[in-house]
């Protein structure tokens, strides 16, 4: 796992104070990192040019722009033509200084109104484009001028695109984002998913571990009273220096290997029960995923009295039961359950009302979030994993009295909303699906909500049934004795990693995904 921070500007300040670094030193290291990650692309493999290999740097008026000017000064030489498009005139003290240094070193400056003409003349020789307009401190919408520049840059073909710290407005389409000092939460919004490309962290004069650790030695409380109203402004700022989330990696998955349980039988590995409602196919998919992910037994529990008719031979791997099996160790409810307006709504609502008396851990997914009864269930039962997508999350928030949000608002404020939900319902685990998956829970004995971000998923998962697969996988791990948080994290990593196996990303199907686990 890697730590993610909310506001890196405070980390910069802490590192300068703790290690005696100047802003100039940190900026030189930022420029050196940008140069290092771009140098392999400065020259064409075939060495064919009309004039000389060219690098374009889009520069803003603040310290992100200053990084760009420092980079330009470092790489301008006889073999490379370096041009800075001054999207905005330098304003911050360091930006003014770095722009003057770059000018003296022979860097060419152009204004944004001449960019398109310049691109026409140099497109054949243009090798790398750097976005140094706005960094992670930018909020709001881009103005018309900047938007036009970014659109022109995005249309450039054949050049490698690198963003400094974060792509400007999450509009610049980077192949690589070199973020400074530490990972920031802004890099992992849904909007940033298509903008960032690969993300790497650059050192700014000290190692990344020292940079992140600097916060712990700055602004320590003078006493241990812990009373919020007695904290100074500096101490409150220090609280913001703590990681706000952790980034999940493939190595963080704890898969249900059986190497240490050779003296075992099918009951050793748990029994997952999946409620089967209006759309039986979703429950069948979840059941197969649970079986594939290690559950020793899987049963389907039809809500309606009609029997499920299996058509595929593979479906006979699943059992059907009229009642909850006594040896069931985890339950999944929601996939294909049917909305409150469905023909089976009355039976489904009755089951939802009775879930709080069931001791086994539960996975709640899909249609169940539309039932008002979910609020009472959440108030009474703790060993839960909830797996909504954004629309279902908005319904969940409404049914739990946490506010009426549109789907767009739920997406834009997802980080704050998952923490708010986790604080209201501690010891429950919320997994919010999206371009980057958020997993949140406030564990016993911890004052802060723990948040994991899983960035490993691909657009291949945008296919009906993918969420049912994830529900079954989480249910399988719960059935095998995993804690709800570990089950959600490990299943999410495995689910996302399996999606990467599809060469043709449009070709994923639920059973194909199950086969790739």
Coordinates of C-alpha atoms in Angstrom, one line a residue:
X1 CA 0.0 0.0 0.0
X2 CA 1.0 3.6 -0.6
X3 CA -0.1 6.6 1.4
X4 CA -2.2 9.3 -0.2
X5 CA -2.4 12.8 1.0
X6 CA -5.1 15.5 0.7
X7 CA -3.0 18.7 0.5
X8 CA 0.7 18.3 -0.6
X9 CA 1.3 22.0 -0.2
X10 CA 1.4 21.5 3.6
X11 CA 3.8 18.5 3.1
X12 CA 6.1 20.8 1.0
X13 CA 6.1 23.3 3.9
X14 CA 6.8 20.6 6.5
X15 CA 9.7 19.2 4.4
X16 CA 11.3 22.6 4.0
X17 CA 11.1 23.3 7.7
X18 CA 12.2 19.9 8.8
X19 CA 15.1 19.4 6.3
X20 CA 16.2 22.9 5.7
X21 CA 15.3 22.8 2.1
X22 CA 14.7 25.9 0.0
X23 CA 11.8 26.3 -2.5
X24 CA 14.5 26.6 -5.2
X25 CA 16.1 23.3 -4.3
X26 CA 12.8 21.5 -4.3
X27 CA 12.0 23.0 -7.7
X28 CA 15.3 22.0 -9.2
X29 CA 14.6 18.4 -8.1
X30 CA 11.1 18.5 -9.6
X31 CA 12.5 19.7 -12.9
X32 CA 15.2 17.0 -12.8
X33 CA 12.5 14.4 -12.3
X34 CA 10.5 15.7 -15.2
X35 CA 13.6 15.7 -17.4
X36 CA 14.5 12.1 -16.3
X37 CA 11.1 10.7 -17.2
X38 CA 11.0 12.5 -20.6
X39 CA 14.6 12.1 -21.9
X40 CA 14.0 8.7 -23.5
X41 CA 11.4 10.4 -25.7
X42 CA 13.3 13.5 -26.7
X43 CA 14.8 11.9 -29.9
X44 CA 13.0 10.0 -32.6
X45 CA 14.1 6.4 -33.0
X46 CA 14.7 6.8 -36.7
X47 CA 16.6 10.1 -36.1
X48 CA 14.6 11.8 -38.9
X49 CA 13.6 15.5 -38.4
X50 CA 12.8 18.5 -40.5
X51 CA 14.8 20.7 -38.2
X52 CA 15.6 19.5 -34.7
X53 CA 13.8 17.4 -32.1
X54 CA 11.4 19.7 -30.2
X55 CA 9.9 19.8 -26.7
X56 CA 6.9 21.9 -25.9
X57 CA 6.2 23.0 -22.3
X58 CA 2.8 24.6 -21.4
X59 CA 3.5 26.9 -18.4
X60 CA 1.2 28.5 -15.9
X61 CA 1.7 31.5 -13.7
X62 CA 2.4 29.8 -10.4
X63 CA 4.9 27.2 -9.1
X64 CA 3.7 24.5 -11.5
X65 CA 4.7 26.9 -14.2
X66 CA 8.0 27.5 -12.4
X67 CA 8.7 23.8 -12.6
X68 CA 8.2 24.0 -16.3
X69 CA 10.5 27.0 -16.8
X70 CA 13.2 25.2 -14.7
X71 CA 12.8 22.1 -16.8
X72 CA 13.1 24.2 -20.0
X73 CA 16.4 25.7 -18.8
X74 CA 17.7 22.3 -18.0
X75 CA 17.0 20.6 -21.3
X76 CA 17.5 23.4 -23.8
X77 CA 20.7 22.7 -25.9
X78 CA 21.9 22.7 -29.4
X79 CA 20.4 19.3 -30.2
X80 CA 16.9 20.1 -28.8
X81 CA 14.6 23.0 -29.4
X82 CA 12.6 23.9 -26.3
X83 CA 9.6 26.1 -26.5
X84 CA 7.5 27.4 -23.6
X85 CA 3.9 28.3 -24.3
X86 CA 3.1 30.9 -21.7
X87 CA -0.5 30.1 -21.0
X88 CA -0.4 32.8 -18.3
X89 CA 2.3 35.4 -17.5
X90 CA 4.5 34.4 -14.5
X91 CA 3.1 35.7 -11.2
X92 CA 4.5 33.8 -8.3
X93 CA 8.0 34.9 -7.2
X94 CA 9.6 31.6 -8.1
X95 CA 7.8 31.5 -11.5
X96 CA 9.1 35.0 -12.3
X97 CA 12.7 33.9 -11.4
X98 CA 12.6 30.6 -13.3
X99 CA 11.1 32.3 -16.4
X100 CA 14.0 34.8 -16.4
X101 CA 16.5 32.0 -16.0
X102 CA 15.0 30.0 -18.9
X103 CA 15.0 33.1 -21.1
X104 CA 18.7 33.7 -20.5
X105 CA 19.4 30.0 -21.3
X106 CA 17.9 30.4 -24.8
X107 CA 14.4 29.0 -24.3
X108 CA 11.9 30.2 -26.9
X109 CA 8.6 31.7 -25.5
X110 CA 5.3 31.9 -27.4
X111 CA 1.9 33.1 -26.4
X112 CA -1.2 30.8 -26.4
X113 CA -2.7 32.6 -29.4
X114 CA 0.2 31.5 -31.6
X115 CA 0.2 27.9 -30.4
X116 CA -1.9 26.3 -33.2
X117 CA 0.3 28.0 -35.9
X118 CA 3.4 26.9 -34.1
X119 CA 2.1 23.3 -33.9
X120 CA 1.5 23.2 -37.6
X121 CA 5.1 24.2 -38.3
X122 CA 6.7 21.8 -35.8
X123 CA 4.4 18.8 -35.5
X124 CA 6.7 16.5 -37.3
X125 CA 9.6 17.3 -35.0
X126 CA 7.6 17.6 -31.8
X127 CA 8.6 14.7 -29.4
X128 CA 7.4 15.6 -25.9
X129 CA 4.7 17.8 -24.5
X130 CA 4.9 18.8 -20.8
X131 CA 1.8 20.2 -19.0
X132 CA 3.0 22.6 -16.3
X133 CA 0.0 24.9 -16.2
X134 CA -1.9 24.0 -12.9
X135 CA -1.0 21.6 -10.2
X136 CA -3.0 19.8 -7.5
X137 CA -3.9 23.1 -5.8
X138 CA -6.2 24.1 -8.7
X139 CA -9.9 24.0 -8.1
X140 CA -12.8 25.0 -10.3
X141 CA -13.2 25.1 -14.1
X142 CA -10.6 26.1 -16.7
X143 CA -11.2 29.4 -18.5
X144 CA -11.7 29.6 -22.2
X145 CA -8.1 30.4 -23.0
X146 CA -6.6 27.5 -21.0
X147 CA -9.3 25.1 -22.3
X148 CA -8.4 25.9 -25.8
X149 CA -4.7 25.4 -25.2
X150 CA -5.3 22.0 -23.5
X151 CA -7.6 20.9 -26.4
X152 CA -4.9 21.8 -28.9
X153 CA -2.3 19.8 -26.9
X154 CA -4.6 16.8 -26.7
X155 CA -4.9 16.7 -30.5
X156 CA -1.2 16.4 -30.9
X157 CA -0.3 12.9 -32.3
X158 CA 3.0 11.2 -32.0
X159 CA 4.3 13.2 -29.0
X160 CA 4.7 11.7 -25.5
X161 CA 2.7 13.7 -23.0
X162 CA 3.8 14.3 -19.4
X163 CA 1.9 16.1 -16.7
X164 CA 3.6 17.9 -13.8
X165 CA 2.0 17.0 -10.5
X166 CA -1.5 16.4 -12.0
X167 CA -3.0 17.0 -15.4
X168 CA -4.3 20.5 -15.7
X169 CA -8.0 20.5 -14.7
X170 CA -8.0 16.8 -15.3
X171 CA -8.4 17.8 -18.9
X172 CA -4.9 17.3 -20.3
X173 CA -4.5 13.7 -21.5
X174 CA -1.2 12.5 -20.2
X175 CA 0.7 9.4 -20.9
X176 CA 2.6 9.9 -17.6
X177 CA 2.0 12.0 -14.6
X178 CA 5.0 12.9 -12.4
X179 CA 3.5 13.9 -9.1
X180 CA 5.8 15.8 -6.7
X181 CA 6.8 14.4 -3.3
X182 CA 3.8 12.2 -2.5
X183 CA 0.6 10.9 -4.0
X184 CA -2.5 13.2 -3.8
X185 CA -6.1 12.3 -3.5
X186 CA -6.9 14.5 -6.6
X187 CA -5.0 12.0 -8.7
X188 CA -7.6 9.3 -7.9
X189 CA -10.9 11.0 -8.6
X190 CA -13.0 9.4 -11.3
X191 CA -12.4 12.4 -13.5
X192 CA -8.6 11.9 -13.2
X193 CA -8.7 8.3 -14.3
X194 CA -8.5 9.1 -18.1
X195 CA -6.2 12.1 -17.6
X196 CA -3.3 10.8 -15.6
X197 CA -1.9 7.8 -17.5
X198 CA 0.7 6.1 -15.4
X199 CA 1.5 7.9 -12.1
X200 CA 5.0 8.1 -10.6
X201 CA 6.2 10.0 -7.6
X202 CA 9.3 12.3 -7.8
X203 CA 11.6 13.0 -4.9
X204 CA 12.1 16.7 -4.1
X205 CA 15.5 16.7 -2.4
X206 CA 14.8 14.0 0.2
X207 CA 13.5 10.5 -0.2
X208 CA 9.8 10.0 -0.5
X209 CA 9.7 8.3 2.8
X210 CA 11.4 11.2 4.5
X211 CA 9.2 13.7 2.7
X212 CA 6.1 11.9 3.9
X213 CA 7.5 11.5 7.4
X214 CA 8.3 15.2 7.8
X215 CA 4.7 15.9 8.8
X216 CA 5.0 13.8 12.0
X217 CA 7.7 16.1 13.3
X218 CA 6.0 19.4 12.6
X219 CA 3.4 21.1 14.8
X220 CA 3.2 18.5 17.4
X221 CA 0.6 19.2 20.1
X222 CA 2.0 20.8 23.2
X223 CA -0.1 18.4 25.4
X224 CA -2.1 15.2 25.2
X225 CA -5.5 16.7 26.0
X226 CA -6.8 15.9 22.6
X227 CA -9.6 18.5 23.0
X228 CA -10.4 19.9 19.5
X229 CA -11.3 23.4 20.6
X230 CA -7.9 23.8 22.4
X231 CA -5.9 22.9 19.3
X232 CA -4.0 25.7 17.7
X233 CA -4.3 26.6 14.0
X234 CA -0.9 25.0 13.4
X235 CA -1.9 21.8 15.1
X236 CA -5.1 21.6 13.1
X237 CA -3.0 22.0 9.9
X238 CA -0.7 19.2 11.2
X239 CA -3.8 16.9 11.2
X240 CA -4.2 17.5 7.5
X241 CA -0.6 16.3 7.0
X242 CA -1.7 12.7 7.8
X243 CA -2.5 10.3 5.0
X244 CA -6.2 10.6 4.0
X245 CA -6.2 7.2 2.2
X246 CA -4.1 4.3 1.1
X247 CA -3.5 3.1 -2.4
X248 CA -4.1 -0.6 -3.0
X249 CA -1.6 -2.6 -5.1
X250 CA -1.8 -6.1 -6.5
X251 CA 0.5 -7.4 -3.8
X252 CA -1.9 -6.3 -1.1
X253 CA -4.4 -9.0 -2.1
X254 CA -4.6 -11.9 0.3
X255 CA -5.8 -14.7 -1.9
X256 CA -7.5 -17.8 -0.5
X257 CA -4.8 -20.3 -1.3
X258 CA -5.2 -23.7 0.5
X259 CA -1.5 -24.7 0.8
X260 CA -1.7 -24.8 4.7
X261 CA -5.0 -26.7 4.8
X262 CA -4.3 -30.1 3.2
X263 CA -6.3 -32.0 5.9
X264 CA -9.6 -30.4 4.9
X265 CA -12.9 -30.9 3.2
X266 CA -15.4 -28.7 1.4
X267 CA -16.9 -27.5 4.7
X268 CA -13.5 -26.2 5.7
X269 CA -13.7 -23.5 3.1
X270 CA -17.1 -22.1 4.0
X271 CA -20.6 -22.1 2.5
X272 CA -21.8 -19.0 0.6
X273 CA -25.6 -18.5 0.3
X274 CA -26.9 -16.2 -2.4
X275 CA -30.5 -14.9 -2.3
X276 CA -32.1 -15.2 -5.7
X277 CA -34.8 -12.7 -6.6
X278 CA -36.6 -11.4 -9.7
X279 CA -33.6 -11.8 -12.0
X280 CA -32.1 -15.1 -11.2
X281 CA -29.2 -14.8 -13.6
X282 CA -27.5 -12.2 -11.4
X283 CA -27.6 -14.5 -8.4
X284 CA -26.3 -17.4 -10.5
X285 CA -23.3 -15.2 -11.6
X286 CA -22.6 -14.3 -8.0
X287 CA -22.8 -17.9 -7.0
X288 CA -20.3 -19.1 -9.7
X289 CA -17.9 -16.3 -8.7
X290 CA -18.1 -17.4 -5.0
X291 CA -17.4 -21.0 -6.0
X292 CA -14.5 -19.9 -8.2
X293 CA -13.0 -17.7 -5.4
X294 CA -12.6 -20.6 -3.0
X295 CA -16.0 -21.1 -1.2
X296 CA -16.3 -24.8 -0.5
X297 CA -20.1 -24.8 -1.0
X298 CA -22.5 -22.3 -2.7
X299 CA -26.3 -22.4 -2.4
X300 CA -28.9 -20.2 -4.1
X301 CA -31.9 -19.2 -2.0
X302 CA -35.0 -18.5 -4.2
X303 CA -37.2 -15.7 -2.8
X304 CA -40.1 -16.7 -4.9
X305 CA -41.6 -20.1 -4.8
X306 CA -40.9 -20.8 -8.4
X307 CA -38.0 -23.1 -8.9
X308 CA -34.9 -22.0 -10.7
X309 CA -34.5 -23.8 -14.0
X310 CA -30.9 -24.5 -14.8
X311 CA -30.0 -24.8 -18.5
X312 CA -26.2 -25.0 -18.4
X313 CA -24.3 -28.0 -17.1
X314 CA -22.1 -25.7 -15.1
X315 CA -25.0 -24.3 -13.1
X316 CA -25.4 -27.7 -11.5
X317 CA -22.3 -26.9 -9.5
X318 CA -24.6 -24.7 -7.4
X319 CA -27.1 -26.0 -4.9
X320 CA -30.6 -24.7 -4.4
X321 CA -32.2 -24.5 -1.0
X322 CA -35.6 -23.4 0.2
X323 CA -34.2 -22.1 3.4
X324 CA -31.0 -20.8 4.8
X325 CA -28.6 -23.8 5.2
X326 CA -27.5 -24.2 8.8
X327 CA -23.9 -24.5 7.8
X328 CA -23.9 -21.2 5.7
X329 CA -21.0 -19.0 6.7
X330 CA -21.8 -15.9 4.6
X331 CA -24.7 -14.5 2.7
X332 CA -25.0 -12.3 -0.5
X333 CA -28.2 -10.4 -1.1
X334 CA -29.1 -7.8 -3.8
X335 CA -27.9 -9.1 -7.2
X336 CA -31.1 -9.5 -9.2
X337 CA -33.2 -9.0 -6.1
X338 CA -35.7 -6.7 -7.8
X339 CA -36.6 -3.1 -6.9
X340 CA -39.3 -2.2 -4.3
X341 CA -41.7 -1.9 -7.3
X342 CA -41.1 -5.5 -8.5
X343 CA -43.6 -8.4 -8.3
X344 CA -41.5 -10.0 -5.5
X345 CA -41.0 -6.8 -3.6
X346 CA -43.1 -7.8 -0.6
X347 CA -41.2 -11.1 -0.1
X348 CA -37.9 -9.3 -0.7
X349 CA -38.7 -6.6 1.9
X350 CA -39.6 -9.2 4.4
X351 CA -36.3 -10.9 4.0
X352 CA -34.4 -7.6 4.3
X353 CA -36.2 -6.9 7.5
X354 CA -35.1 -10.3 8.9
X355 CA -31.5 -10.0 8.0
X356 CA -30.5 -8.2 11.2
X357 CA -31.1 -11.4 13.2
X358 CA -28.8 -13.5 11.0
X359 CA -25.4 -13.9 12.7
X360 CA -23.5 -14.6 9.4
X361 CA -21.7 -11.7 7.6
X362 CA -23.5 -10.2 4.7
X363 CA -22.7 -8.7 1.3
X364 CA -25.3 -6.1 0.3
X365 CA -25.4 -5.2 -3.4
X366 CA -27.5 -3.8 -6.2
X367 CA -31.3 -3.6 -5.7
X368 CA -31.2 -3.8 -2.0
X369 CA -30.1 -0.2 -1.7
X370 CA -33.5 0.9 -3.0
X371 CA -35.3 -0.6 0.0
X372 CA -36.0 1.8 2.9
X373 CA -35.6 -1.1 5.3
X374 CA -31.8 -1.0 4.7
X375 CA -31.5 1.8 7.3
X376 CA -32.8 -0.4 10.1
X377 CA -30.6 -3.3 9.0
X378 CA -27.5 -1.0 9.1
X379 CA -28.4 0.2 12.6
X380 CA -28.7 -3.3 14.0
X381 CA -26.0 -5.3 12.1
X382 CA -22.3 -4.6 11.8
X383 CA -20.6 -7.4 9.9
X384 CA -21.6 -6.1 6.5
X385 CA -20.0 -5.2 3.2
X386 CA -22.0 -2.8 1.0
X387 CA -21.0 -2.6 -2.7
X388 CA -23.1 0.1 -4.5
X389 CA -22.3 1.8 -7.8
X390 CA -22.9 5.6 -7.8
X391 CA -26.6 5.6 -8.5
X392 CA -27.2 3.0 -5.8
X393 CA -25.0 5.0 -3.5
X394 CA -27.2 8.0 -3.9
X395 CA -30.2 5.9 -3.1
X396 CA -28.4 4.4 0.0
X397 CA -27.6 7.9 1.3
X398 CA -31.2 9.0 0.9
X399 CA -32.6 5.9 2.6
X400 CA -30.1 6.4 5.5
X401 CA -31.0 10.1 6.0
X402 CA -27.6 11.3 4.8
X403 CA -29.0 13.6 2.1
X404 CA -30.5 13.7 -1.3
X405 CA -27.8 13.7 -3.9
X406 CA -27.9 13.4 -7.7
X407 CA -25.7 10.7 -9.2
X408 CA -23.3 13.4 -10.4
X409 CA -23.1 14.9 -6.9
X410 CA -22.5 11.5 -5.4
X411 CA -19.6 11.0 -7.8
X412 CA -18.1 14.5 -7.3
X413 CA -18.2 14.3 -3.5
X414 CA -17.6 10.6 -3.3
X415 CA -14.5 10.8 -1.0
X416 CA -16.3 13.0 1.6
X417 CA -19.5 11.0 1.4
X418 CA -17.9 7.6 1.9
X419 CA -16.2 8.9 5.0
X420 CA -19.5 10.5 6.3
X421 CA -21.2 7.1 5.8
X422 CA -18.5 5.2 7.5
X423 CA -18.6 7.5 10.5
X424 CA -22.3 7.1 10.9
X425 CA -22.1 3.3 10.6
X426 CA -18.7 2.3 12.1
X427 CA -17.6 -1.3 11.7
X428 CA -19.5 -1.7 8.5
X429 CA -17.5 -1.7 5.2
X430 CA -18.5 0.4 2.2
X431 CA -17.1 -0.4 -1.2
X432 CA -18.1 2.3 -3.7
X433 CA -17.6 1.3 -7.3
X434 CA -16.3 3.7 -9.9
X435 CA -13.3 4.3 -12.1
X436 CA -11.3 4.1 -8.9
X437 CA -12.9 2.0 -6.2
X438 CA -13.2 3.5 -2.7
X439 CA -13.3 1.1 0.3
X440 CA -14.1 2.8 3.7
X441 CA -14.6 1.6 7.2
X442 CA -14.1 2.9 10.7
X443 CA -12.7 0.0 12.7
X444 CA -13.0 -0.6 16.4
X445 CA -10.5 1.5 18.4
X446 CA -9.7 3.8 15.5
X447 CA -10.7 7.5 15.6
X448 CA -10.4 8.0 11.8
X449 CA -12.1 6.3 8.9
X450 CA -9.8 4.0 7.1
X451 CA -10.0 4.6 3.3
X452 CA -8.5 2.4 0.6
X453 CA -8.4 3.3 -3.1
X454 CA -8.2 0.6 -5.8
X455 CA -7.1 2.1 -9.1
X456 CA -6.5 -1.2 -10.9
X457 CA -9.9 -1.6 -12.6
X458 CA -10.4 -1.0 -16.4
X459 CA -13.3 0.0 -18.6
X460 CA -13.6 -3.7 -19.5
X461 CA -15.6 -4.0 -16.2
X462 CA -18.3 -1.7 -17.6
X463 CA -20.5 -4.7 -18.5
X464 CA -23.7 -6.0 -16.9
X465 CA -22.9 -8.7 -14.4
X466 CA -19.4 -7.5 -13.4
X467 CA -20.7 -6.2 -10.1
X468 CA -22.4 -9.6 -9.4
X469 CA -19.1 -11.3 -9.8
X470 CA -17.5 -9.0 -7.2
X471 CA -20.3 -9.6 -4.7
X472 CA -19.8 -13.3 -5.1
X473 CA -16.1 -13.0 -4.6
X474 CA -16.5 -10.9 -1.4
X475 CA -19.1 -13.4 -0.1
X476 CA -16.7 -16.3 -0.7
X477 CA -13.9 -14.6 1.3
X478 CA -16.3 -13.8 4.1
X479 CA -17.4 -17.5 4.1
X480 CA -13.8 -18.5 4.5
X481 CA -13.3 -16.4 7.6
X482 CA -11.9 -13.1 6.2
X483 CA -12.8 -9.9 8.1
X484 CA -15.2 -7.7 6.1
X485 CA -12.5 -5.1 5.3
X486 CA -10.0 -7.7 4.2
X487 CA -12.6 -9.5 2.1
X488 CA -13.6 -6.3 0.4
X489 CA -10.0 -5.2 -0.3
X490 CA -8.7 -8.6 -1.5
X491 CA -11.7 -9.4 -3.7
X492 CA -11.7 -5.9 -5.2
X493 CA -8.0 -6.2 -6.2
X494 CA -8.5 -9.7 -7.6
X495 CA -11.6 -8.6 -9.5
X496 CA -9.8 -5.5 -11.0
X497 CA -6.7 -7.5 -11.8
X498 CA -8.7 -10.1 -13.7
X499 CA -10.2 -7.4 -15.9
X500 CA -6.7 -6.6 -17.1
X501 CA -6.4 -10.0 -18.7
X502 CA -8.7 -9.1 -21.6
X503 CA -6.7 -8.1 -24.6
X504 CA -9.9 -6.9 -26.3
X505 CA -11.3 -4.9 -23.4
X506 CA -14.8 -4.8 -25.0
X507 CA -15.0 -8.6 -24.9
X508 CA -15.3 -9.2 -21.1
X509 CA -18.4 -11.1 -20.0
X510 CA -19.2 -12.1 -16.4
X511 CA -18.3 -15.7 -16.9
X512 CA -15.2 -14.7 -18.8
X513 CA -14.2 -12.5 -15.8
X514 CA -14.8 -15.4 -13.4
X515 CA -12.6 -17.6 -15.6
X516 CA -9.8 -14.9 -15.4
X517 CA -9.7 -14.8 -11.6

